[in-house]
CSV table of C-alpha atoms and ligand atoms in Angstrom, one decimal:
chain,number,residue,atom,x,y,z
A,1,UNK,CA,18.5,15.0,-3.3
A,2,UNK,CA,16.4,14.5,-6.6
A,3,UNK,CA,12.9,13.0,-6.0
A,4,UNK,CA,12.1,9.1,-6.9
A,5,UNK,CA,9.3,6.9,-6.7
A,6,UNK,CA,8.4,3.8,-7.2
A,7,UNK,CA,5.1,1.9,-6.4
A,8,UNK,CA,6.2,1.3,-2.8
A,9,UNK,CA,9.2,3.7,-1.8
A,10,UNK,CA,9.0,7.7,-2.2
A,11,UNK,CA,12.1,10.6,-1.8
A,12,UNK,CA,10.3,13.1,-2.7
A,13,UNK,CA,11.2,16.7,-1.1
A,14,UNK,CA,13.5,15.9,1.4
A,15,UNK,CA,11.2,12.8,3.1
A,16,UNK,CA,10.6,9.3,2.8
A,17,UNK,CA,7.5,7.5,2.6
A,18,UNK,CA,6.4,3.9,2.0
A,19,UNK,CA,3.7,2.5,1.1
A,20,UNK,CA,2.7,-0.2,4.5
A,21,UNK,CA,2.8,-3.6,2.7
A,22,UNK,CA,0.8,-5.2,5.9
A,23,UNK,CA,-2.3,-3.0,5.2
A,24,UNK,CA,-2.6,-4.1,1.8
A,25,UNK,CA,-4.9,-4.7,-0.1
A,26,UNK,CA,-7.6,-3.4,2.5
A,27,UNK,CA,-5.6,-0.1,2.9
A,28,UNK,CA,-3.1,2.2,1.0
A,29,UNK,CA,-1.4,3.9,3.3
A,30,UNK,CA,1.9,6.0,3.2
A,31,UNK,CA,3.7,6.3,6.1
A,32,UNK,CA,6.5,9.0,7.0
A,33,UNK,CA,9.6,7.5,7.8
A,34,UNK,CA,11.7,9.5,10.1
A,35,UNK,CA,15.4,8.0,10.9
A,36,UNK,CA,16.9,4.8,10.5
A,37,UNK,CA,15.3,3.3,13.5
A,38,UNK,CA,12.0,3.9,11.9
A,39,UNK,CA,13.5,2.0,8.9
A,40,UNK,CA,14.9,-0.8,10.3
A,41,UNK,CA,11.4,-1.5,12.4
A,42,UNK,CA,9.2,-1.1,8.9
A,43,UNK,CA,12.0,-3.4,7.5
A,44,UNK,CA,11.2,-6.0,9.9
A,45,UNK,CA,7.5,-6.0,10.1
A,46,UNK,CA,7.7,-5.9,6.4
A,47,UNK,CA,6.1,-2.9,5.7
A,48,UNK,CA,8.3,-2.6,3.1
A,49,UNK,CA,10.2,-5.9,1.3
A,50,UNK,CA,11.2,-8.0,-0.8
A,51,UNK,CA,15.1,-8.5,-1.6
A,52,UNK,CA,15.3,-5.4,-3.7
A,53,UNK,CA,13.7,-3.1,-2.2
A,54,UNK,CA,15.0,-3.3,1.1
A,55,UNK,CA,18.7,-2.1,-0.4
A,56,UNK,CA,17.2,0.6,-1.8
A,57,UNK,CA,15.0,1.9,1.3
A,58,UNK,CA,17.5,1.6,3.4
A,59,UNK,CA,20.3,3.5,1.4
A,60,UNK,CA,17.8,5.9,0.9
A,61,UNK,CA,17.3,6.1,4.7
A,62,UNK,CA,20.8,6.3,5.3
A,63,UNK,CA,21.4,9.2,3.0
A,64,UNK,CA,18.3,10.9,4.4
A,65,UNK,CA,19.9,10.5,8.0
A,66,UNK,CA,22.7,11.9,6.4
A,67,UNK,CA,21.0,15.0,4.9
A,68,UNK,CA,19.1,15.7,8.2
A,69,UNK,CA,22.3,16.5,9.9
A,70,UNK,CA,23.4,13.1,11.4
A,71,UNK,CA,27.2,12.5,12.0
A,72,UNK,CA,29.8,10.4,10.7
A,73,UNK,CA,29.6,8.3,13.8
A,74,UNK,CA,26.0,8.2,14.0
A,75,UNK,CA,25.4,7.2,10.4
A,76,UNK,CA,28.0,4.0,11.0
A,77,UNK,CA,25.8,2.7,13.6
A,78,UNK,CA,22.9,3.7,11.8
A,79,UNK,CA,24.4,1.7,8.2
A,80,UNK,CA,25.5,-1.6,11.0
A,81,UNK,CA,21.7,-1.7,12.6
A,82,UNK,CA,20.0,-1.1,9.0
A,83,UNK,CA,22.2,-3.7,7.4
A,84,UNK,CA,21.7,-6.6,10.2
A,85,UNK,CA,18.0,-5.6,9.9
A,86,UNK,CA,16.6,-9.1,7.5
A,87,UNK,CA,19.7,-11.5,7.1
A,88,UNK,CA,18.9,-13.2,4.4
A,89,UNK,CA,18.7,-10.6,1.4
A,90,UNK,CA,21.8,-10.2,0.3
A,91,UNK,CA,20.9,-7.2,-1.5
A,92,UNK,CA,20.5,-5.6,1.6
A,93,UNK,CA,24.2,-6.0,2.8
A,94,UNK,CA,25.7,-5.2,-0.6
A,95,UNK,CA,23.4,-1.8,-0.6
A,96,UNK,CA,25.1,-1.0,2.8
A,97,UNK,CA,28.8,-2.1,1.9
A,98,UNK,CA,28.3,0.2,-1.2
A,99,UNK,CA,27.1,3.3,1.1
A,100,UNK,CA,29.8,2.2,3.5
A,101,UNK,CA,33.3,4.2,1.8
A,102,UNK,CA,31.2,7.2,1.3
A,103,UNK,CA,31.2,7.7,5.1
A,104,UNK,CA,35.6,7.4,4.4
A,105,UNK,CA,35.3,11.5,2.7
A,106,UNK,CA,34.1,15.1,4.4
A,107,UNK,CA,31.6,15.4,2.1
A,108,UNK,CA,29.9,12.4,3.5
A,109,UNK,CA,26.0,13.1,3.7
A,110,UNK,CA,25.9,14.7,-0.1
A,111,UNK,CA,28.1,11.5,-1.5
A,112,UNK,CA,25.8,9.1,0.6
A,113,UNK,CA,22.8,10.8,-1.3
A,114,UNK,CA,24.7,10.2,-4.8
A,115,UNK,CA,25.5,6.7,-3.8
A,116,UNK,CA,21.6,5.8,-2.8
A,117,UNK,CA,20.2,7.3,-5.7
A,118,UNK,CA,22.3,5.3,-8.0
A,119,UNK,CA,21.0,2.8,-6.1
A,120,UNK,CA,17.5,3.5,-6.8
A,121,UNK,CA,18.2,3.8,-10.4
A,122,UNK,CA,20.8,1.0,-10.8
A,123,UNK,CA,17.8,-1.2,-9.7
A,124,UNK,CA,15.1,-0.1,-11.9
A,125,UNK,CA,17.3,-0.6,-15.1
A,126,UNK,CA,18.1,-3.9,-13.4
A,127,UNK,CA,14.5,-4.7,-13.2
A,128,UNK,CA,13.7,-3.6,-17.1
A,129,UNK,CA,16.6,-5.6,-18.7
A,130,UNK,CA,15.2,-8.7,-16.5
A,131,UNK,CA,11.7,-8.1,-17.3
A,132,UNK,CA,12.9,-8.4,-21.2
A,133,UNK,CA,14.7,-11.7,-20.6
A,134,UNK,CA,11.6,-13.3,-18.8
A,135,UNK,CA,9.2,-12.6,-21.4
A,136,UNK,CA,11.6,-14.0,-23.9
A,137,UNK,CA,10.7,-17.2,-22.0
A,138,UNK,CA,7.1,-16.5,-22.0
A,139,UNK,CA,4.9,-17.4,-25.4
A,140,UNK,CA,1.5,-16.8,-25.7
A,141,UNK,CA,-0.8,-19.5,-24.1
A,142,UNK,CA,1.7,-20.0,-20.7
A,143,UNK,CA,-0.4,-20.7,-17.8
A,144,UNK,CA,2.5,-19.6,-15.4
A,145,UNK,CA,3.0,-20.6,-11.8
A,146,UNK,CA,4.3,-17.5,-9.4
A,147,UNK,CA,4.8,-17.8,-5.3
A,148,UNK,CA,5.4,-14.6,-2.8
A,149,UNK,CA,5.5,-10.8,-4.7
A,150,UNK,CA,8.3,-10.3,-6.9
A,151,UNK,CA,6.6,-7.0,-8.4
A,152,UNK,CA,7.1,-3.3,-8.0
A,153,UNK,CA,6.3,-3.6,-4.4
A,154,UNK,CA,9.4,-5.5,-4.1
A,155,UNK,CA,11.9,-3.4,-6.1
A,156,UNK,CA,12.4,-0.4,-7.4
A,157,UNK,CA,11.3,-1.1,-11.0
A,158,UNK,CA,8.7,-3.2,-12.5
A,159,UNK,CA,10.0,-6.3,-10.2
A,160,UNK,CA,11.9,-9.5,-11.0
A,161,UNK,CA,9.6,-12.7,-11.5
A,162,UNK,CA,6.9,-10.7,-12.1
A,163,UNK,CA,7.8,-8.0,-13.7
A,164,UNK,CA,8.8,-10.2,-16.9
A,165,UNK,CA,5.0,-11.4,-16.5
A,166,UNK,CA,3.8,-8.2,-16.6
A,167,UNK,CA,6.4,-7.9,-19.5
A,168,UNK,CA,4.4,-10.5,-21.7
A,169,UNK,CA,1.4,-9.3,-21.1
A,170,UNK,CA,2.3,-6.0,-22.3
A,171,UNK,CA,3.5,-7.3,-25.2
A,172,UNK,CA,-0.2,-9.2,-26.0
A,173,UNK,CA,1.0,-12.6,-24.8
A,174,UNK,CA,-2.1,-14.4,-23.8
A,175,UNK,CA,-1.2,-15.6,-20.2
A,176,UNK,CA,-2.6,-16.7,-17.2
A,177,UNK,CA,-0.7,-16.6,-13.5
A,178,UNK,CA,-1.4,-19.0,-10.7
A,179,UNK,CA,-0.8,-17.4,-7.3
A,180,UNK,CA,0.0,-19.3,-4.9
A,181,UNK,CA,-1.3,-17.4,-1.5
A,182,UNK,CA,2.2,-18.0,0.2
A,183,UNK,CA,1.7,-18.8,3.5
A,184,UNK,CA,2.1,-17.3,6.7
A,185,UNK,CA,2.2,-13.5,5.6
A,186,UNK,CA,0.1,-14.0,2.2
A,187,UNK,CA,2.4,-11.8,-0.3
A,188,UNK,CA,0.8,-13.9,-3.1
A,189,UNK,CA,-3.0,-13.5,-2.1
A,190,UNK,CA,-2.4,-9.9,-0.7
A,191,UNK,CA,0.4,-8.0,-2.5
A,192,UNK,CA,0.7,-10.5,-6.3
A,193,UNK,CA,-3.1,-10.3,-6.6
A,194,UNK,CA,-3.4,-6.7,-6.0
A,195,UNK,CA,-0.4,-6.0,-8.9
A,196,UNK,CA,-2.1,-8.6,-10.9
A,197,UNK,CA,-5.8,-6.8,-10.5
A,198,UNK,CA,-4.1,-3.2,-11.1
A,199,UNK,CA,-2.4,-4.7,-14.3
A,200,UNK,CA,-5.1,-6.7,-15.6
A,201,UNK,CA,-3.6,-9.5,-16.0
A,202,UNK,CA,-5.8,-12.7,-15.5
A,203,UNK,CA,-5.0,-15.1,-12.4
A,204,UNK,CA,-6.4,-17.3,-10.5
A,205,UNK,CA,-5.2,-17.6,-6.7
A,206,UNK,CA,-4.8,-21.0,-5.0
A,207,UNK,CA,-3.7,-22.0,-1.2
A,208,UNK,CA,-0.4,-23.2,-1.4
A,209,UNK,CA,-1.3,-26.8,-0.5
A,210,UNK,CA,-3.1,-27.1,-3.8
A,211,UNK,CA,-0.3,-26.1,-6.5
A,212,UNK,CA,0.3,-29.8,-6.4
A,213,UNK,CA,-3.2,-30.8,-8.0
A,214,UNK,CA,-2.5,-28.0,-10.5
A,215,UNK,CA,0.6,-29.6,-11.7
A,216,UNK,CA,-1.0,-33.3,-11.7
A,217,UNK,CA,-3.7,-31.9,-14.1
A,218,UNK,CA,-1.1,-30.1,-16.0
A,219,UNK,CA,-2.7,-26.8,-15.4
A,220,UNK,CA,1.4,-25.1,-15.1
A,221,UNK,CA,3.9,-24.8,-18.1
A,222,UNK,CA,6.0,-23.0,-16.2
A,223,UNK,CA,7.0,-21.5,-12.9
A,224,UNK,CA,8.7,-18.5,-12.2
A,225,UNK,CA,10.0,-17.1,-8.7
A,226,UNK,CA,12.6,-15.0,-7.2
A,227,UNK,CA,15.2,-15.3,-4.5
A,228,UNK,CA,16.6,-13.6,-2.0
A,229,UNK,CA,20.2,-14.9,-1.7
A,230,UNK,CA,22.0,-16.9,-5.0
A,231,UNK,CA,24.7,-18.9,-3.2
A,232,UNK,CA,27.9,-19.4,-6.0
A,233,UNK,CA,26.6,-23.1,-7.0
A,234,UNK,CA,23.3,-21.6,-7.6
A,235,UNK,CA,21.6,-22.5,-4.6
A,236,UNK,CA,19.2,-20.7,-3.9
A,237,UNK,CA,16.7,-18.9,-1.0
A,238,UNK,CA,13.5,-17.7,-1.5
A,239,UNK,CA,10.6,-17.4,0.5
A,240,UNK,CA,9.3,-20.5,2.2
A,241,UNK,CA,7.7,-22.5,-0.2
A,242,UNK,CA,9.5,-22.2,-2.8
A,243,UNK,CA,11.4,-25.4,-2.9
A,244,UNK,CA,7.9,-27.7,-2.3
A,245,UNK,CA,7.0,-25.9,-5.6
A,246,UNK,CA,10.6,-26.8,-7.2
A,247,UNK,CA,10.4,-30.5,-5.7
A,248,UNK,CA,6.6,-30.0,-7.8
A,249,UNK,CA,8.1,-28.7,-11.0
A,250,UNK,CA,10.8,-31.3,-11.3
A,251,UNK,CA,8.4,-34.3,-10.7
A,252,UNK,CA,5.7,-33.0,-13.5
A,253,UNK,CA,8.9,-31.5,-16.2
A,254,UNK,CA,7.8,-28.7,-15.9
A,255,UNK,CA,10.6,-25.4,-16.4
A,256,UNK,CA,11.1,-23.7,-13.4
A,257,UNK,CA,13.0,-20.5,-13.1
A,258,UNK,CA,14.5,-18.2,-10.3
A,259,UNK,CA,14.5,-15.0,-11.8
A,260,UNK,CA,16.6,-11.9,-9.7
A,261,UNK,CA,19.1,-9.0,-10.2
A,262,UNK,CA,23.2,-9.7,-10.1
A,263,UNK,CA,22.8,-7.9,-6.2
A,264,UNK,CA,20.8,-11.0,-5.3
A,265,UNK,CA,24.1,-12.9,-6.2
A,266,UNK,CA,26.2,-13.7,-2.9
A,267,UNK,CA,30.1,-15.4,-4.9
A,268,UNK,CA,30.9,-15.3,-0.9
A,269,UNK,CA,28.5,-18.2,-0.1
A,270,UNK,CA,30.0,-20.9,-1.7
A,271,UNK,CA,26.4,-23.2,-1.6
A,272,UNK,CA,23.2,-22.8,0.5
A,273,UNK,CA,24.5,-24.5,3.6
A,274,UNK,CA,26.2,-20.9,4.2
A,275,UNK,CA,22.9,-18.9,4.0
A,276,UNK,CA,21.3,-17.8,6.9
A,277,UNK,CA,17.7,-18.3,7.2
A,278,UNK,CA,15.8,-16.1,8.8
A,279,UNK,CA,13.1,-17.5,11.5
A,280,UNK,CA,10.3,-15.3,12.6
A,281,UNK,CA,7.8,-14.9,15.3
A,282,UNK,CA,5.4,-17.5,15.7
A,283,UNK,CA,2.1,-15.8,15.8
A,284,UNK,CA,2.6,-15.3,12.4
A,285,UNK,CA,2.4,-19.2,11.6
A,286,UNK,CA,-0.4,-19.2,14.8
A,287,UNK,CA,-3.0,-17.3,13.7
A,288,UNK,CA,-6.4,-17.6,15.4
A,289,UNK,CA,-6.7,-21.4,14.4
A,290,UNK,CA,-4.1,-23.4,17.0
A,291,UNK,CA,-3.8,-23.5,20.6
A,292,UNK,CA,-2.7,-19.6,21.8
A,293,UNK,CA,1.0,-21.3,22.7
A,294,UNK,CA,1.1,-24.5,20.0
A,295,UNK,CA,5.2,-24.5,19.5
A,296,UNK,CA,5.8,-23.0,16.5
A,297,UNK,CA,8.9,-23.3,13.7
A,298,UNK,CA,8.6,-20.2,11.4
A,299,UNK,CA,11.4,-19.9,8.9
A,300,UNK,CA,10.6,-16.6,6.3
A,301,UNK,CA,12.8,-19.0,3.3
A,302,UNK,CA,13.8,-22.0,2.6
A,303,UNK,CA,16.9,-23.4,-0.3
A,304,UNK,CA,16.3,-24.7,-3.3
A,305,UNK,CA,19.1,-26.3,-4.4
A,306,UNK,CA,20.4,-25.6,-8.3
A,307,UNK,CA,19.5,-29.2,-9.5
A,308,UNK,CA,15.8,-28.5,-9.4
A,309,UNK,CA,16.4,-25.0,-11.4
A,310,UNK,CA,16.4,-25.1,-14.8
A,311,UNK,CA,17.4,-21.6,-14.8
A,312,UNK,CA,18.4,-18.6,-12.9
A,313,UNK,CA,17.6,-15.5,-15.1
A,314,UNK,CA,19.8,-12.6,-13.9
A,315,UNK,CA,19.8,-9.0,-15.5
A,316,UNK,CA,22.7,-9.8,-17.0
A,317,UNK,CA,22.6,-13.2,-18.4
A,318,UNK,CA,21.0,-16.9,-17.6
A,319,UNK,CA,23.0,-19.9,-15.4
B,1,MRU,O1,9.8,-11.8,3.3
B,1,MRU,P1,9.7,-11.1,2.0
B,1,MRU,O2,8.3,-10.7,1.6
B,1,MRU,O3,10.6,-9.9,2.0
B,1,MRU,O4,10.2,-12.1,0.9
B,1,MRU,C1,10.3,-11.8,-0.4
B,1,MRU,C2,10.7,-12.9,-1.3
B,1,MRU,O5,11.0,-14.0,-0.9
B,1,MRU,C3,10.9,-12.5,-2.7
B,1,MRU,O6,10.6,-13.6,-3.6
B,1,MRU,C4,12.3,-12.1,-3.0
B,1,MRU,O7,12.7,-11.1,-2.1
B,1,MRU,C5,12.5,-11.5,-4.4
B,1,MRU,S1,11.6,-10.0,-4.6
B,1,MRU,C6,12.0,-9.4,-6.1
């Protein structure tokens, strides 16, 4: 297989390596990853995520199995178990459908590797033509509201939301990006703060519970997220949060727009009521503040439905 990188995923000579989101920004470490099982653990810990780039890790993971000398049989289970590893990124399934008829020929393991790599690629061009179309909506002077990482530590490319921020900047927009610090697993304050300090680009980071004041003083012109499932109505899932900041955006007129690749786009889910939500374990919501045992509800995304969007921007056009 031909080597790729991007700023959290590596094939390079045969192995894969990611860079451990949960260390970050205190630590940036690359870890090995081995087989599938290795993948789908990292998957669901989150060492590596965000819609995009779990498709493209675990295709690459597959292929790699693949390479190493796995069988057909083994790399079927391998492809169920990787693609039931998050359920509510979409990409993830339609990564693993497209790897799926390769497993069909003899050739299996070198078509898997073709199949992944496109993949990879398909998904940074997917990234650039979005990041275009998001600074189109940018001018110079936005103070822009952002929540969880939609960079290039969650895609293969520049990233979604953000990377059309990044976009504007680049082109000498004067900007500045709220981040909201995205609570329980911090992707704003940790992983959106660390892009932003690497770019340059000037933001100021808030807890989530105060994006509310920030709207009231009209501090925001404009919000812009991603999403992790786009029902066929438009409904759409993105990290938790994300429809508080909606509800927040309609009340104060301000623009608000879901920004994600046409793999984030589900036609089988006819509205949000058919997309699962994932719920995750509750000492992430504990912390060392509560009672060791206080009952916990930890869902990872919640549904904002397509009235509050003004609109989705996809790679290939805007709903
Ligand atoms: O749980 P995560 O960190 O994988 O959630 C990520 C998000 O919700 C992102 O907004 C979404 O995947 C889009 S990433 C380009």
């Amino acid at each position: 297989m031909k080597n790729c990188f991007s700023m959290a995923l590596r094939y390079e000579n045969g192995q894969i390596s990611l860079l451990d989101q949960t260390l970050l920004p205190r630590e940036e470490r690359w870890l090995l990853v081995n087989n599938p099982t290795e993948m789908v653990a990292h998957i669901q810990r989150l060492a590596v995520r965000g819609a995009p780039l779990i498709g493209v890790a675990a295709a690459l993971s597959l292929a790699h199995y693949a390479g190493k000398g796995a069988s057909k049989q083994e790399c079927h289970v391998a492809l169920e178990s990787l693609r039931e590893s998050r359920p509510t990124a979409v990409n993830l399934m339609h990564a693993m459908d497209r790897m799926r008829p390769a497993l069909e020929a003899a050739n299996f393991a070198s078509l898997l590797e073709e199949k992944a790599m496109e993949i990879f690629q398909e998904d940074v061009q997917l990234c650039e033509r979005m990041a275009e179309r998001v600074a189109s909506h940018i001018q110079s002077g936005d103070t822009i509201l952002t929540h969880c990482n939609t960079g290039g530590l969650a895609t293969a490319g520049v990233g979604t939301a953000l990377g059309g921020i990044r976009r504007a900047f680049e082109q000498g927009k004067k900007i500045h990006v709220y981040v909201d610090e995205t609570r329980p697993l911090m992707q704003g304050a940790r992983l959106t703060a660390w892009e932003l300090e690497k770019l340059g680009i000037p933001y100021t980071l808030i807890c989530d519970n105060m994006a509310a004041s920030l709207f009231q003083a009209k501090k925001i012109q404009k919000v812009f997220v991603g999403a992790d499932r786009i029902a066929a109505n438009g409904d759409s899932a993105n990290k938790i949060g994300t429809y508080g900041v909606a509800v927040l955006a309609k009340f104060h007129q301000v623009p608000f727009y879901i920004v994600a690749p046409e793999t984030t786009c589900d036609p089988k889910c006819a509205s949000a009521a058919e997309i699962p939500i994932e719920e995750r374990n509750a000492a992430e919501v504990r912390g060392t503040n509560s009672p060791q045992n206080a009952p916990v509800w930890n869902p990872a995304f919640d549904i904002t439905p397509r009235a509050l969007i003004t609109k989705i921007l996809l790679d290939s056009g805007e709903r």
